[in-house]
């Protein structure tokens, strides 16, 4: 049985391991620079949401988000940062349970996220649960 719970600052080491799991799965382990101490601090912020899925007390996935405001609508929304399920648990409904849990946390607010065009498995998953995928390019800029 899967249980889903909100992460607390004391879960920072578990969160760190899950983030590294996702980054490794995406061949982007090099991009993770956050420390356990950084995560402990971030998990204490009220606008940060992080749910951990567990089976028999072992973390098997997570969904994370930030609460934001849209200047177009004037409404708060949740920006889903990551959804990740460990390899052994993929296809067992954990991702859908995590998405249903974030929907409950959203309390009627819109949930928005980005998904890579090449990630066809994610496209199929999100479409299956009823999400609308809108083509969009994501810009990144880090001025020096």
mmCIF file of C-alpha atoms in Angstrom:
data_model
loop_
_atom_site.group_PDB
_atom_site.id
_atom_site.type_symbol
_atom_site.label_atom_id
_atom_site.label_comp_id
_atom_site.label_asym_id
_atom_site.label_seq_id
_atom_site.Cartn_x
_atom_site.Cartn_y
_atom_site.Cartn_z
ATOM 1 C CA UNK A 1 0.000 0.000 0.000
ATOM 2 C CA UNK A 2 1.225 3.487 -0.880
ATOM 3 C CA UNK A 3 0.996 6.288 1.650
ATOM 4 C CA UNK A 4 1.519 9.916 0.740
ATOM 5 C CA UNK A 5 2.610 12.523 3.222
ATOM 6 C CA UNK A 6 3.890 16.069 3.235
ATOM 7 C CA UNK A 7 7.667 16.361 3.598
ATOM 8 C CA UNK A 8 9.033 18.259 6.579
ATOM 9 C CA UNK A 9 12.484 19.803 7.024
ATOM 10 C CA UNK A 10 13.599 16.591 8.772
ATOM 11 C CA UNK A 11 13.003 14.748 5.472
ATOM 12 C CA UNK A 12 15.723 16.729 3.681
ATOM 13 C CA UNK A 13 18.059 13.741 3.219
ATOM 14 C CA UNK A 14 15.244 11.651 1.709
ATOM 15 C CA UNK A 15 14.244 14.546 -0.547
ATOM 16 C CA UNK A 16 17.873 14.930 -1.613
ATOM 17 C CA UNK A 17 18.076 11.246 -2.570
ATOM 18 C CA UNK A 18 14.805 11.422 -4.539
ATOM 19 C CA UNK A 19 15.941 14.514 -6.450
ATOM 20 C CA UNK A 20 19.176 12.725 -7.339
ATOM 21 C CA UNK A 21 17.109 9.741 -8.476
ATOM 22 C CA UNK A 22 15.116 11.910 -10.878
ATOM 23 C CA UNK A 23 18.220 13.722 -12.133
ATOM 24 C CA UNK A 24 19.970 10.398 -12.762
ATOM 25 C CA UNK A 25 16.921 9.069 -14.598
ATOM 26 C CA UNK A 26 17.046 12.147 -16.854
ATOM 27 C CA UNK A 27 20.846 11.962 -17.308
ATOM 28 C CA UNK A 28 21.176 15.316 -15.539
ATOM 29 C CA UNK A 29 22.844 14.362 -12.253
ATOM 30 C CA UNK A 30 25.433 17.074 -12.973
ATOM 31 C CA UNK A 31 22.716 19.746 -12.617
ATOM 32 C CA UNK A 32 21.819 18.999 -8.974
ATOM 33 C CA UNK A 33 23.779 21.333 -6.723
ATOM 34 C CA UNK A 34 21.351 21.665 -3.800
ATOM 35 C CA UNK A 35 22.576 20.387 -0.428
ATOM 36 C CA UNK A 36 20.662 18.595 2.305
ATOM 37 C CA UNK A 37 20.948 21.769 4.414
ATOM 38 C CA UNK A 38 19.544 23.852 1.538
ATOM 39 C CA UNK A 39 16.600 21.475 1.281
ATOM 40 C CA UNK A 40 16.004 21.576 5.032
ATOM 41 C CA UNK A 41 15.680 25.363 4.743
ATOM 42 C CA UNK A 42 13.509 25.222 1.591
ATOM 43 C CA UNK A 43 11.084 22.679 3.047
ATOM 44 C CA UNK A 44 10.325 25.131 5.859
ATOM 45 C CA UNK A 45 9.028 27.785 3.402
ATOM 46 C CA UNK A 46 5.223 27.994 3.386
ATOM 47 C CA UNK A 47 5.049 28.450 -0.410
ATOM 48 C CA UNK A 48 6.972 25.200 -1.003
ATOM 49 C CA UNK A 49 5.015 21.967 -1.251
ATOM 50 C CA UNK A 50 6.561 18.520 -1.336
ATOM 51 C CA UNK A 51 4.736 15.210 -1.004
ATOM 52 C CA UNK A 52 6.548 11.896 -0.565
ATOM 53 C CA UNK A 53 5.005 8.585 -1.641
ATOM 54 C CA UNK A 54 6.094 5.658 0.508
ATOM 55 C CA UNK A 55 5.674 1.906 0.378
ATOM 56 C CA UNK A 56 6.407 0.138 3.666
ATOM 57 C CA UNK A 57 8.179 3.260 4.946
ATOM 58 C CA UNK A 58 10.469 3.543 1.900
ATOM 59 C CA UNK A 59 10.269 6.610 -0.343
ATOM 60 C CA UNK A 60 9.209 5.583 -3.871
ATOM 61 C CA UNK A 61 8.301 8.936 -5.408
ATOM 62 C CA UNK A 62 7.452 12.567 -4.932
ATOM 63 C CA UNK A 63 5.700 15.591 -6.306
ATOM 64 C CA UNK A 64 6.957 19.095 -5.541
ATOM 65 C CA UNK A 65 5.517 22.526 -6.233
ATOM 66 C CA UNK A 66 5.678 26.228 -5.504
ATOM 67 C CA UNK A 67 2.703 28.452 -4.881
ATOM 68 C CA UNK A 68 2.746 31.397 -7.276
ATOM 69 C CA UNK A 69 0.490 34.195 -8.458
ATOM 70 C CA UNK A 70 -0.523 34.948 -12.036
ATOM 71 C CA UNK A 71 -0.559 38.608 -13.015
ATOM 72 C CA UNK A 72 -2.888 37.692 -15.893
ATOM 73 C CA UNK A 73 -5.595 36.170 -13.710
ATOM 74 C CA UNK A 74 -4.751 37.730 -10.360
ATOM 75 C CA UNK A 75 -5.099 34.259 -8.876
ATOM 76 C CA UNK A 76 -2.729 31.974 -7.010
ATOM 77 C CA UNK A 77 -1.750 28.745 -8.755
ATOM 78 C CA UNK A 78 0.555 25.829 -8.062
ATOM 79 C CA UNK A 79 3.623 25.429 -10.242
ATOM 80 C CA UNK A 80 4.439 21.737 -10.242
ATOM 81 C CA UNK A 81 8.217 21.494 -10.138
ATOM 82 C CA UNK A 82 8.793 17.732 -10.324
ATOM 83 C CA UNK A 83 6.873 14.473 -10.391
ATOM 84 C CA UNK A 84 9.039 11.394 -9.956
ATOM 85 C CA UNK A 85 8.426 7.722 -9.285
ATOM 86 C CA UNK A 86 11.297 5.279 -8.785
ATOM 87 C CA UNK A 87 11.860 2.730 -11.530
ATOM 88 C CA UNK A 88 10.496 -0.287 -9.660
ATOM 89 C CA UNK A 89 7.247 1.553 -8.887
ATOM 90 C CA UNK A 90 6.533 3.002 -12.349
ATOM 91 C CA UNK A 91 3.317 1.680 -13.814
ATOM 92 C CA UNK A 92 1.842 0.854 -10.388
ATOM 93 C CA UNK A 93 -0.334 3.977 -10.021
ATOM 94 C CA UNK A 94 2.029 5.931 -7.752
ATOM 95 C CA UNK A 95 2.297 8.874 -10.158
ATOM 96 C CA UNK A 96 -1.465 9.159 -10.423
ATOM 97 C CA UNK A 97 -1.809 9.000 -6.635
ATOM 98 C CA UNK A 98 0.735 11.814 -6.320
ATOM 99 C CA UNK A 99 -1.108 13.903 -8.926
ATOM 100 C CA UNK A 100 -4.414 13.344 -7.110
ATOM 101 C CA UNK A 101 -2.723 14.400 -3.865
ATOM 102 C CA UNK A 102 -1.386 17.641 -5.375
ATOM 103 C CA UNK A 103 -4.861 18.284 -6.804
ATOM 104 C CA UNK A 104 -6.235 18.004 -3.286
ATOM 105 C CA UNK A 105 -3.518 20.348 -1.966
ATOM 106 C CA UNK A 106 -4.342 22.824 -4.769
ATOM 107 C CA UNK A 107 -7.863 23.201 -3.358
ATOM 108 C CA UNK A 108 -9.285 24.323 -6.692
ATOM 109 C CA UNK A 109 -6.266 26.323 -7.843
ATOM 110 C CA UNK A 110 -4.830 25.724 -11.302
ATOM 111 C CA UNK A 111 -1.764 23.472 -11.453
ATOM 112 C CA UNK A 112 0.793 24.304 -14.146
ATOM 113 C CA UNK A 113 4.023 22.600 -15.163
ATOM 114 C CA UNK A 114 6.470 22.026 -17.981
ATOM 115 C CA UNK A 115 7.305 18.719 -19.603
ATOM 116 C CA UNK A 116 10.046 18.082 -22.132
ATOM 117 C CA UNK A 117 8.802 17.526 -25.681
ATOM 118 C CA UNK A 118 10.860 14.345 -25.906
ATOM 119 C CA UNK A 119 9.296 12.825 -22.766
ATOM 120 C CA UNK A 120 6.521 10.923 -24.544
ATOM 121 C CA UNK A 121 5.859 8.665 -21.542
ATOM 122 C CA UNK A 122 5.050 11.730 -19.440
ATOM 123 C CA UNK A 123 2.846 13.145 -22.220
ATOM 124 C CA UNK A 124 0.829 9.916 -22.301
ATOM 125 C CA UNK A 125 0.553 9.850 -18.504
ATOM 126 C CA UNK A 126 -0.607 13.462 -18.178
ATOM 127 C CA UNK A 127 -3.093 13.088 -21.020
ATOM 128 C CA UNK A 128 -4.461 9.886 -19.479
ATOM 129 C CA UNK A 129 -5.223 11.632 -16.179
ATOM 130 C CA UNK A 130 -7.034 14.437 -18.037
ATOM 131 C CA UNK A 131 -4.393 17.182 -18.223
ATOM 132 C CA UNK A 132 -4.154 19.507 -21.204
ATOM 133 C CA UNK A 133 -0.673 19.856 -22.673
ATOM 134 C CA UNK A 134 0.036 23.182 -24.374
ATOM 135 C CA UNK A 135 3.096 23.482 -26.634
ATOM 136 C CA UNK A 136 5.433 26.146 -25.292
ATOM 137 C CA UNK A 137 9.134 26.914 -25.310
ATOM 138 C CA UNK A 138 10.835 27.555 -21.992
ATOM 139 C CA UNK A 139 13.427 30.324 -21.877
ATOM 140 C CA UNK A 140 16.366 30.275 -19.507
ATOM 141 C CA UNK A 141 18.781 33.095 -18.939
ATOM 142 C CA UNK A 142 21.486 33.513 -16.325
ATOM 143 C CA UNK A 143 23.078 36.935 -16.849
ATOM 144 C CA UNK A 144 26.624 37.265 -15.647
#
